[in-house]
DNA sequence: GTCTATATCGAGATAGAC
DNA sequence: GTCTATCTCGATATAGAC
């Protein structure tokens, strides 16, 4: 019986090994997707044997699920932080900047998520329809209040979030294309930051006639 | 020797069968990705046998490549149409609307492309670094002229394109997530159109102080 | 706990009958 | 041209020694 199926608390060695397997798996899954990844690839990258992987995790899918579960926690954190009592435009631009930073520093997580959603979110659809939908609804309401108070332009809060997710994660998920198209020597993230900041300030600035 | 390796021109039957195989393959590849798709799935959906598929195409990869080649032609067409002598904001908003329409009407193509780029564009990297980069450079220059003439706000043309691609294709590629998060009964594409139009008009409107 | 060896299975591709 | 049957290989997962 594998450790992962028992309830005994893991030793330090076990925790470290579990971590290094997850770390290696994130590397490979984010590059090749679930189906394109073999346990052997993960084993090689983690520096352990294939059966040893299956001692710590019941199956390839179990590794994948563990990664997605971890991911969701951290992925939604910045959204939580949007504060209705703060300055509207600054709050949203801060969120955009945080999301772009995450795309830069955690591209593997972004791509793992992209693969999952592209496939129809087989493992996390319940979370999307549950926690995520609820959280977005809450924050969308805050934004609707800002709109109603005339503090920002009259925009659809849901599509605002979609556009923020799309534009920031694009630099992680479509990294290859971005680098292929950008002129040589132009850093994607350094130049994307000011562009996006400007875009959302323009979008959100309240109309004079409102 | 398979027909696909000969140089004889195909009969009507052969062309129709090739088409129906490609059609079925697009369905399956766009749902499950290259590695997640089996020839059997394509065969079932096309209503032919597995060996029959391999009579018309040399391999699974050959089908995939054929789809990508077709895709690129149509995918870049709207970008070509941006006309430097037209009204700047109308030209760009027209492009945005066209791209959104394509995401709505050709979501399979969008997802096929997304899978390919996520994986590191193994089949189309040369085209991205060649034709696409060249085309974008040309159009970016046109936009730079508009900026220099004070006709639109001072924005980075490359990141403008990235943001348009990201925000429009998001509704095809992340369709599942969009629908999971949107309030019930709210149509994604119908509500995205006005949002994006407003966003790009706000972004591009020239500064008073320029 | 970790390894070598292996059972098992799914899938790409081929052979050969019709 | 199209089928049934099959070859072959790679990958998940397991058995069993150490």
Short mmCIF file of C-alpha atoms (C1' of nucleotides) in Angstrom, two decimals:
data_model
loop_
_atom_site.label_atom_id
_atom_site.label_comp_id
_atom_site.label_asym_id
_atom_site.label_seq_id
_atom_site.Cartn_x
_atom_site.Cartn_y
_atom_site.Cartn_z
CA UNK A 1 0.00 0.00 0.00
CA UNK A 2 1.44 3.30 -1.02
CA UNK A 3 2.12 6.03 1.47
CA UNK A 4 -0.24 8.29 -0.36
CA UNK A 5 -3.10 6.04 0.59
CA UNK A 6 -2.32 5.86 4.31
CA UNK A 7 -3.25 8.42 6.89
CA UNK A 8 0.07 8.36 8.80
CA UNK A 9 1.83 11.66 8.75
CA UNK A 10 4.75 11.74 6.31
CA UNK A 11 8.36 11.98 7.37
CA UNK A 12 10.60 14.80 6.24
CA UNK A 13 12.19 12.60 3.57
CA UNK A 14 8.77 11.64 2.27
CA UNK A 15 7.61 15.21 2.09
CA UNK A 16 10.73 16.25 0.25
CA UNK A 17 10.45 13.45 -2.24
CA UNK A 18 6.78 14.18 -2.83
CA UNK A 19 7.67 17.80 -3.44
CA UNK A 20 10.44 17.00 -5.90
CA UNK A 21 8.14 14.69 -7.83
CA UNK A 22 5.45 17.37 -8.01
CA UNK A 23 8.05 19.91 -9.05
CA UNK A 24 9.29 17.68 -11.86
CA UNK A 25 5.75 16.81 -12.89
CA UNK A 26 4.84 20.49 -13.16
CA UNK A 27 7.79 20.98 -15.50
CA UNK A 28 6.75 18.19 -17.79
CA UNK A 29 2.96 18.53 -17.69
CA UNK A 30 3.18 22.23 -18.46
CA UNK A 31 5.35 21.51 -21.49
CA UNK A 32 3.60 18.50 -22.98
CA UNK A 33 0.15 18.35 -21.43
CA UNK A 34 -1.29 15.40 -19.56
CA UNK A 35 -1.43 12.95 -22.44
CA UNK A 36 1.91 14.03 -23.82
CA UNK A 37 3.64 13.34 -20.52
CA UNK A 38 4.94 9.92 -19.48
CA UNK A 39 5.78 8.84 -15.97
CA UNK A 40 9.27 8.13 -17.25
CA UNK A 41 9.78 11.79 -18.13
CA UNK A 42 8.75 12.81 -14.63
CA UNK A 43 10.98 10.13 -13.11
CA UNK A 44 14.03 11.20 -15.09
CA UNK A 45 13.56 14.85 -14.26
CA UNK A 46 12.99 14.15 -10.57
CA UNK A 47 15.93 11.77 -10.49
CA UNK A 48 13.96 8.81 -9.18
CA UNK A 49 12.80 5.53 -10.68
CA UNK A 50 9.44 5.05 -12.29
CA UNK A 51 8.11 2.57 -9.72
CA UNK A 52 9.27 4.89 -6.98
CA UNK A 53 6.99 7.58 -8.38
CA UNK A 54 4.12 5.14 -8.21
CA UNK A 55 4.98 4.42 -4.62
CA UNK A 56 4.33 8.03 -3.72
CA UNK A 57 1.37 8.58 -6.02
CA UNK A 58 -1.28 6.07 -6.99
CA UNK A 59 -1.26 7.02 -10.64
CA UNK A 60 -0.21 9.59 -13.17
CA UNK A 61 -3.61 11.18 -12.84
CA UNK A 62 -3.17 11.48 -9.07
CA UNK A 63 -0.06 13.61 -9.63
CA UNK A 64 -1.95 15.77 -12.07
CA UNK A 65 -4.84 16.27 -9.68
CA UNK A 66 -2.52 17.14 -6.82
CA UNK A 67 -0.89 19.84 -8.94
CA UNK A 68 -4.21 21.34 -10.00
CA UNK A 69 -5.47 21.41 -6.42
CA UNK A 70 -2.36 23.29 -5.28
CA UNK A 71 -2.56 25.59 -8.23
CA UNK A 72 -6.09 26.81 -7.68
CA UNK A 73 -5.35 28.07 -4.19
CA UNK A 74 -2.55 30.37 -5.24
CA UNK A 75 -4.09 31.23 -8.58
CA UNK A 76 -7.11 32.94 -7.13
CA UNK A 77 -5.34 34.75 -4.32
CA UNK A 78 -4.75 38.05 -6.16
CA UNK A 79 -8.43 38.28 -7.09
CA UNK A 80 -9.36 37.99 -3.41
CA UNK A 81 -7.28 41.03 -2.66
CA UNK A 82 -9.33 43.47 -4.73
CA UNK A 83 -10.63 45.88 -2.12
CA UNK A 84 -13.89 47.69 -2.71
CA UNK A 85 -12.91 50.43 -0.26
CA UNK A 86 -9.71 51.20 -2.13
CA UNK A 87 -9.25 53.44 -5.15
CA UNK A 88 -11.00 51.65 -8.03
CA UNK A 89 -8.53 52.21 -10.83
CA UNK A 90 -5.53 51.56 -8.61
CA UNK A 91 -7.08 48.37 -7.26
CA UNK A 92 -7.70 47.00 -10.74
CA UNK A 93 -4.33 48.07 -12.12
CA UNK A 94 -2.68 46.44 -9.12
CA UNK A 95 -4.55 43.26 -9.93
CA UNK A 96 -3.45 43.42 -13.56
CA UNK A 97 0.16 43.95 -12.51
CA UNK A 98 -0.03 41.02 -10.08
CA UNK A 99 -1.48 38.73 -12.72
CA UNK A 100 1.20 39.72 -15.21
CA UNK A 101 3.87 39.08 -12.57
CA UNK A 102 2.37 35.66 -11.97
CA UNK A 103 2.45 34.87 -15.67
CA UNK A 104 6.11 35.84 -15.64
CA UNK A 105 7.12 34.02 -12.46
CA UNK A 106 4.78 31.03 -12.68
CA UNK A 107 4.42 30.24 -16.37
CA UNK A 108 4.23 26.52 -15.68
CA UNK A 109 1.17 26.96 -13.52
CA UNK A 110 -0.44 29.13 -16.17
CA UNK A 111 0.15 26.59 -18.89
CA UNK A 112 -1.00 23.67 -16.74
CA UNK A 113 -4.23 25.58 -16.17
CA UNK A 114 -4.54 26.44 -19.85
CA UNK A 115 -4.22 22.80 -20.88
CA UNK A 116 -6.81 21.80 -18.34
CA UNK A 117 -9.36 24.39 -19.46
CA UNK A 118 -8.72 23.74 -23.16
CA UNK A 119 -9.56 20.10 -22.60
CA UNK A 120 -12.87 21.12 -21.05
CA UNK A 121 -11.66 21.33 -17.43
CA UNK A 122 -12.30 17.63 -16.70
CA UNK A 123 -10.75 17.86 -13.24
CA UNK A 124 -11.67 21.34 -12.08
CA UNK A 125 -15.00 22.17 -13.65
CA UNK A 126 -16.75 21.88 -10.27
CA UNK A 127 -14.33 24.39 -8.76
CA UNK A 128 -14.82 26.77 -11.68
CA UNK A 129 -18.59 26.58 -11.35
CA UNK A 130 -18.35 26.78 -7.58
CA UNK A 131 -15.60 28.73 -5.83
CA UNK A 132 -14.45 30.69 -8.86
CA UNK A 133 -17.92 31.69 -10.00
CA UNK A 134 -18.84 32.78 -6.49
CA UNK A 135 -15.66 34.77 -6.01
CA UNK A 136 -16.02 36.47 -9.37
CA UNK A 137 -19.65 37.28 -8.63
CA UNK A 138 -18.62 38.99 -5.40
CA UNK A 139 -15.91 41.03 -7.02
CA UNK A 140 -18.08 41.82 -10.01
CA UNK A 141 -20.60 43.29 -7.63
CA UNK A 142 -17.96 45.52 -6.09
CA UNK A 143 -17.06 46.77 -9.53
CA UNK A 144 -20.72 47.32 -10.35
CA UNK A 145 -20.90 49.54 -7.29
CA UNK A 146 -17.95 51.58 -8.54
CA UNK A 147 -19.70 51.95 -11.86
CA UNK A 148 -22.96 52.97 -10.22
CA UNK A 149 -21.10 55.57 -8.14
CA UNK A 150 -19.55 57.00 -11.30
CA UNK A 151 -16.04 56.17 -10.09
CA UNK A 152 -15.17 54.22 -13.21
CA UNK A 153 -16.52 53.97 -16.73
CA UNK A 154 -19.59 51.85 -17.38
CA UNK A 155 -18.11 48.47 -18.28
CA UNK A 156 -19.16 44.85 -17.84
CA UNK A 157 -17.32 43.50 -14.78
CA UNK A 158 -17.25 39.88 -15.97
CA UNK A 159 -15.72 40.74 -19.31
CA UNK A 160 -13.27 42.99 -17.52
CA UNK A 161 -12.01 39.95 -15.63
CA UNK A 162 -11.93 37.82 -18.77
CA UNK A 163 -9.86 40.43 -20.56
CA UNK A 164 -7.43 40.69 -17.65
CA UNK A 165 -6.99 36.94 -17.47
CA UNK A 166 -6.59 36.69 -21.22
CA UNK A 167 -4.10 39.50 -21.69
CA UNK A 168 -1.85 38.55 -18.79
CA UNK A 169 -1.83 34.77 -19.13
CA UNK A 170 -1.26 35.16 -22.86
CA UNK A 171 2.37 36.05 -22.11
CA UNK A 172 2.87 32.72 -20.36
CA UNK A 173 0.68 30.44 -22.45
CA UNK A 174 1.60 31.83 -25.87
CA UNK A 175 5.13 32.73 -24.87
CA UNK A 176 6.57 31.01 -27.94
CA UNK A 177 4.41 33.02 -30.30
CA UNK A 178 5.05 36.29 -28.48
CA UNK A 179 8.79 35.80 -28.72
CA UNK A 180 8.56 34.70 -32.34
CA UNK A 181 6.71 37.86 -33.32
CA UNK A 182 8.36 40.49 -31.12
CA UNK A 183 11.36 42.29 -32.61
CA UNK A 184 14.65 40.82 -31.41
CA UNK A 185 15.83 42.02 -28.06
CA UNK A 186 12.46 43.38 -26.95
CA UNK A 187 11.54 41.86 -23.59
CA UNK A 188 7.90 40.71 -23.54
CA UNK A 189 7.10 41.29 -19.90
CA UNK A 190 8.97 44.54 -19.46
CA UNK A 191 7.09 46.11 -22.35
CA UNK A 192 3.73 44.47 -21.62
CA UNK A 193 3.51 46.01 -18.15
CA UNK A 194 3.21 49.65 -19.24
CA UNK A 195 0.96 48.72 -22.16
CA UNK A 196 -1.56 46.91 -19.99
CA UNK A 197 -1.45 49.57 -17.29
CA UNK A 198 -2.23 52.21 -19.88
CA UNK A 199 -4.97 50.08 -21.45
CA UNK A 200 -6.89 49.55 -18.24
CA UNK A 201 -6.55 53.14 -17.10
CA UNK A 202 -7.99 54.26 -20.43
CA UNK A 203 -10.79 51.74 -20.24
CA UNK A 204 -11.76 52.53 -16.68
CA UNK A 205 -11.48 56.31 -16.61
CA UNK A 206 -15.01 57.58 -16.00
CA UNK A 207 -16.78 59.23 -18.89
CA UNK A 208 -17.13 62.98 -18.62
CA UNK A 209 -20.81 62.63 -19.54
CA UNK A 210 -21.97 60.19 -16.88
CA UNK B 1 1.48 3.35 -51.80
CA UNK B 2 -1.15 5.66 -50.46
CA UNK B 3 -2.93 8.14 -52.70
CA UNK B 4 -1.55 10.94 -50.58
CA UNK B 5 1.94 10.07 -51.71
CA UNK B 6 1.17 10.06 -55.40
CA UNK B 7 1.01 13.06 -57.68
CA UNK B 8 -2.09 12.02 -59.58
CA UNK B 9 -4.96 14.39 -59.16
CA UNK B 10 -7.64 13.10 -56.81
CA UNK B 11 -11.10 12.09 -57.91
CA UNK B 12 -14.20 13.73 -56.51
CA UNK B 13 -14.77 10.82 -54.14
CA UNK B 14 -11.24 11.04 -52.88
CA UNK B 15 -11.47 14.75 -52.26
CA UNK B 16 -14.73 14.34 -50.39
CA UNK B 17 -13.34 11.59 -48.23
CA UNK B 18 -10.21 13.57 -47.49
CA UNK B 19 -12.39 16.48 -46.49
CA UNK B 20 -14.57 14.45 -44.18
CA UNK B 21 -11.52 12.97 -42.50
CA UNK B 22 -10.01 16.42 -41.97
CA UNK B 23 -13.34 17.67 -40.70
CA UNK B 24 -13.59 14.85 -38.17
CA UNK B 25 -9.96 15.26 -37.19
CA UNK B 26 -10.48 18.95 -36.49
CA UNK B 27 -13.34 18.05 -34.17
CA UNK B 28 -11.26 15.61 -32.18
CA UNK B 29 -7.89 17.34 -32.18
CA UNK B 30 -9.44 20.60 -30.99
CA UNK B 31 -11.11 18.79 -28.12
CA UNK B 32 -8.33 16.50 -26.95
CA UNK B 33 -5.10 17.82 -28.46
CA UNK B 34 -2.72 15.86 -30.63
CA UNK B 35 -1.60 13.33 -28.04
CA UNK B 36 -5.06 12.94 -26.59
CA UNK B 37 -6.50 12.01 -29.97
CA UNK B 38 -6.46 8.50 -31.41
CA UNK B 39 -6.89 7.58 -35.03
CA UNK B 40 -9.83 5.46 -33.91
CA UNK B 41 -11.65 8.52 -32.63
CA UNK B 42 -11.18 10.26 -35.95
CA UNK B 43 -12.28 7.14 -37.81
CA UNK B 44 -15.47 6.75 -35.76
CA UNK B 45 -16.42 10.38 -36.17
CA UNK B 46 -15.71 10.36 -39.89
CA UNK B 47 -17.60 7.07 -40.29
CA UNK B 48 -14.70 5.22 -41.89
CA UNK B 49 -12.35 2.51 -40.76
CA UNK B 50 -8.98 3.13 -39.16
CA UNK B 51 -6.92 1.63 -42.00
CA UNK B 52 -8.95 3.63 -44.46
CA UNK B 53 -7.80 6.80 -42.73
CA UNK B 54 -4.23 5.64 -43.14
CA UNK B 55 -4.86 5.04 -46.80
CA UNK B 56 -5.62 8.72 -47.29
CA UNK B 57 -3.01 10.07 -44.88
CA UNK B 58 0.40 8.62 -44.16
CA UNK B 59 0.14 9.09 -40.42
CA UNK B 60 -1.72 10.80 -37.63
CA UNK B 61 0.83 13.57 -37.73
CA UNK B 62 0.20 14.11 -41.44
CA UNK B 63 -3.46 14.84 -40.69
CA UNK B 64 -2.46 17.27 -37.99
CA UNK B 65 -0.02 19.08 -40.24
CA UNK B 66 -2.58 19.34 -43.03
CA UNK B 67 -5.04 20.97 -40.64
CA UNK B 68 -2.50 23.48 -39.37
CA UNK B 69 -1.45 24.42 -42.88
CA UNK B 70 -5.06 25.11 -43.87
CA UNK B 71 -5.65 26.98 -40.65
CA UNK B 72 -2.84 29.47 -41.00
CA UNK B 73 -4.08 30.75 -44.34
CA UNK B 74 -7.48 31.74 -43.08
CA UNK B 75 -6.30 32.70 -39.62
CA UNK B 76 -4.14 35.57 -40.79
CA UNK B 77 -6.53 36.93 -43.41
CA UNK B 78 -8.23 39.54 -41.17
CA UNK B 79 -4.88 40.98 -40.15
CA UNK B 80 -3.99 41.50 -43.81
CA UNK B 81 -7.06 43.63 -44.25
CA UNK B 82 -6.01 46.40 -41.87
CA UNK B 83 -5.74 49.40 -44.14
CA UNK B 84 -3.38 52.20 -43.26
CA UNK B 85 -5.32 54.63 -45.38
CA UNK B 86 -8.56 53.96 -43.52
CA UNK B 87 -9.75 55.52 -40.26
CA UNK B 88 -7.38 54.17 -37.58
CA UNK B 89 -9.81 53.42 -34.78
CA UNK B 90 -12.42 51.99 -37.15
CA UNK B 91 -9.83 49.77 -38.82
CA UNK B 92 -8.68 48.32 -35.51
CA UNK B 93 -12.16 47.91 -34.10
CA UNK B 94 -13.17 46.17 -37.30
CA UNK B 95 -10.24 43.81 -36.84
CA UNK B 96 -11.26 43.13 -33.24
CA UNK B 97 -14.81 42.40 -34.31
CA UNK B 98 -13.62 40.06 -37.05
CA UNK B 99 -11.36 38.18 -34.66
CA UNK B 100 -14.18 37.81 -32.15
CA UNK B 101 -16.48 36.54 -34.89
CA UNK B 102 -13.84 34.01 -35.87
CA UNK B 103 -13.54 32.82 -32.28
CA UNK B 104 -17.29 32.36 -32.28
CA UNK B 105 -17.63 30.70 -35.67
CA UNK B 106 -14.35 28.76 -35.75
CA UNK B 107 -13.65 27.76 -32.17
CA UNK B 108 -12.11 24.46 -33.28
CA UNK B 109 -9.48 26.24 -35.31
CA UNK B 110 -8.72 28.54 -32.42
CA UNK B 111 -8.27 25.65 -30.02
CA UNK B 112 -6.17 23.65 -32.45
CA UNK B 113 -3.91 26.65 -32.74
CA UNK B 114 -3.84 27.13 -28.97
CA UNK B 115 -2.77 23.53 -28.38
CA UNK B 116 -0.05 23.86 -30.96
CA UNK B 117 1.38 27.06 -29.49
CA UNK B 118 1.10 25.79 -25.91
CA UNK B 119 3.22 22.81 -26.86
CA UNK B 120 5.88 25.15 -28.22
CA UNK B 121 4.60 25.32 -31.81
CA UNK B 122 6.54 22.23 -32.96
CA UNK B 123 4.91 22.27 -36.40
CA UNK B 124 4.48 25.96 -37.13
CA UNK B 125 7.30 27.77 -35.39
CA UNK B 126 8.96 28.54 -38.74
CA UNK B 127 5.75 30.14 -40.00
CA UNK B 128 5.40 32.18 -36.82
CA UNK B 129 8.97 33.44 -37.07
CA UNK B 130 8.59 33.99 -40.81
CA UNK B 131 5.28 34.96 -42.36
CA UNK B 132 3.54 35.99 -39.15
CA UNK B 133 6.43 38.06 -37.83
CA UNK B 134 6.80 39.82 -41.17
CA UNK B 135 3.10 40.53 -41.48
CA UNK B 136 2.89 41.84 -37.94
CA UNK B 137 5.95 44.03 -38.49
CA UNK B 138 4.30 45.58 -41.52
CA UNK B 139 1.05 46.29 -39.73
CA UNK B 140 2.86 47.47 -36.61
CA UNK B 141 4.60 50.03 -38.73
CA UNK B 142 1.29 51.29 -40.08
CA UNK B 143 0.08 51.70 -36.53
CA UNK B 144 3.29 53.47 -35.56
CA UNK B 145 2.56 55.94 -38.34
CA UNK B 146 -0.88 56.58 -36.92
CA UNK B 147 0.67 57.20 -33.54
CA UNK B 148 3.30 59.52 -34.97
CA UNK B 149 0.58 61.47 -36.77
CA UNK B 150 -1.33 61.85 -33.51
CA UNK B 151 -4.31 59.95 -34.88
CA UNK B 152 -4.34 57.43 -32.02
CA UNK B 153 -2.89 57.30 -28.53
CA UNK B 154 0.76 56.39 -28.07
CA UNK B 155 0.63 52.64 -27.62
CA UNK B 156 2.94 49.74 -28.45
CA UNK B 157 1.65 48.17 -31.70
CA UNK B 158 2.95 44.66 -30.95
CA UNK B 159 1.29 44.51 -27.57
CA UNK B 160 -1.86 45.88 -29.14
CA UNK B 161 -1.97 42.83 -31.40
CA UNK B 162 -1.19 40.47 -28.53
CA UNK B 163 -4.03 41.90 -26.49
CA UNK B 164 -6.46 41.60 -29.41
CA UNK B 165 -5.49 38.00 -30.05
CA UNK B 166 -5.67 37.17 -26.36
CA UNK B 167 -9.01 38.80 -25.61
CA UNK B 168 -10.82 37.44 -28.65
CA UNK B 169 -9.44 33.90 -28.77
CA UNK B 170 -10.04 33.61 -25.03
CA UNK B 171 -13.75 33.18 -25.75
CA UNK B 172 -13.03 30.12 -27.89
CA UNK B 173 -10.10 28.57 -26.03
CA UNK B 174 -11.39 29.15 -22.49
CA UNK B 175 -15.03 28.79 -23.46
CA UNK B 176 -15.67 26.31 -20.65
CA UNK B 177 -14.36 28.67 -18.02
CA UNK B 178 -16.19 31.66 -19.47
CA UNK B 179 -19.47 29.81 -19.37
CA UNK B 180 -18.78 28.46 -15.90
CA UNK B 181 -18.20 31.94 -14.51
CA UNK B 182 -20.76 34.01 -16.42
CA UNK B 183 -24.17 34.40 -14.81
CA UNK B 184 -26.70 31.99 -16.25
CA UNK B 185 -28.33 33.07 -19.46
CA UNK B 186 -25.72 35.68 -20.33
CA UNK B 187 -24.38 35.02 -23.80
CA UNK B 188 -20.58 35.27 -23.91
CA UNK B 189 -20.12 36.53 -27.44
CA UNK B 190 -23.07 38.90 -27.54
CA UNK B 191 -21.83 40.70 -24.43
CA UNK B 192 -18.14 40.49 -25.27
CA UNK B 193 -18.55 42.42 -28.51
CA UNK B 194 -19.60 45.75 -27.01
CA UNK B 195 -17.11 45.38 -24.17
CA UNK B 196 -14.14 44.91 -26.48
CA UNK B 197 -15.27 47.63 -28.84
CA UNK B 198 -15.45 50.05 -25.95
CA UNK B 199 -12.11 48.91 -24.57
CA UNK B 200 -10.20 49.50 -27.79
CA UNK B 201 -11.86 52.82 -28.51
CA UNK B 202 -10.86 54.00 -25.04
CA UNK B 203 -7.33 52.71 -25.45
CA UNK B 204 -6.80 54.23 -28.87
CA UNK B 205 -8.46 57.61 -28.50
CA UNK B 206 -5.65 60.14 -28.88
CA UNK B 207 -4.55 61.99 -25.75
CA UNK B 208 -5.61 65.63 -25.60
CA UNK B 209 -2.02 66.53 -24.68
CA UNK B 210 -0.12 64.99 -27.54
"C1'" DG C 1 11.44 2.15 0.68
"C1'" DT C 2 13.51 1.29 -3.55
"C1'" DC C 3 14.88 -1.39 -7.16
"C1'" DT C 4 14.59 -4.96 -11.54
"C1'" DA C 5 11.67 -7.40 -14.15
"C1'" DT C 6 7.36 -8.02 -16.14
"C1'" DA C 7 2.27 -8.23 -17.00
"C1'" DT C 8 -1.02 -5.81 -19.55
"C1'" DC C 9 -3.04 -2.84 -22.57
"C1'" DG C 10 -3.88 0.70 -25.89
"C1'" DA C 11 -2.72 2.70 -30.14
"C1'" DG C 12 -0.09 3.54 -34.57
"C1'" DA C 13 0.79 1.33 -38.49
"C1'" DT C 14 0.90 -2.78 -41.83
"C1'" DA C 15 -0.36 -7.25 -44.37
"C1'" DG C 16 -3.17 -9.37 -47.15
"C1'" DA C 17 -7.89 -10.90 -48.49
"C1'" DC C 18 -11.75 -9.23 -51.17
"C1'" DG D 1 -10.25 1.13 -52.37
"C1'" DT D 2 -11.75 -0.87 -48.32
"C1'" DC D 3 -11.96 -4.22 -45.05
"C1'" DT D 4 -10.33 -7.82 -41.05
"C1'" DA D 5 -6.66 -9.36 -38.66
"C1'" DT D 6 -2.31 -8.57 -36.81
"C1'" DC D 7 2.32 -6.79 -35.80
"C1'" DT D 8 4.85 -3.87 -32.83
"C1'" DC D 9 5.94 -0.69 -29.64
"C1'" DG D 10 5.56 2.32 -25.83
"C1'" DA D 11 3.45 3.33 -21.51
"C1'" DT D 12 0.88 2.42 -17.09
"C1'" DA D 13 0.96 -0.17 -13.40
"C1'" DT D 14 2.29 -4.32 -10.57
"C1'" DA D 15 5.06 -8.28 -8.56
"C1'" DG D 16 8.51 -9.55 -5.97
"C1'" DA D 17 13.52 -9.40 -4.66
"C1'" DC D 18 16.57 -6.77 -1.66
#
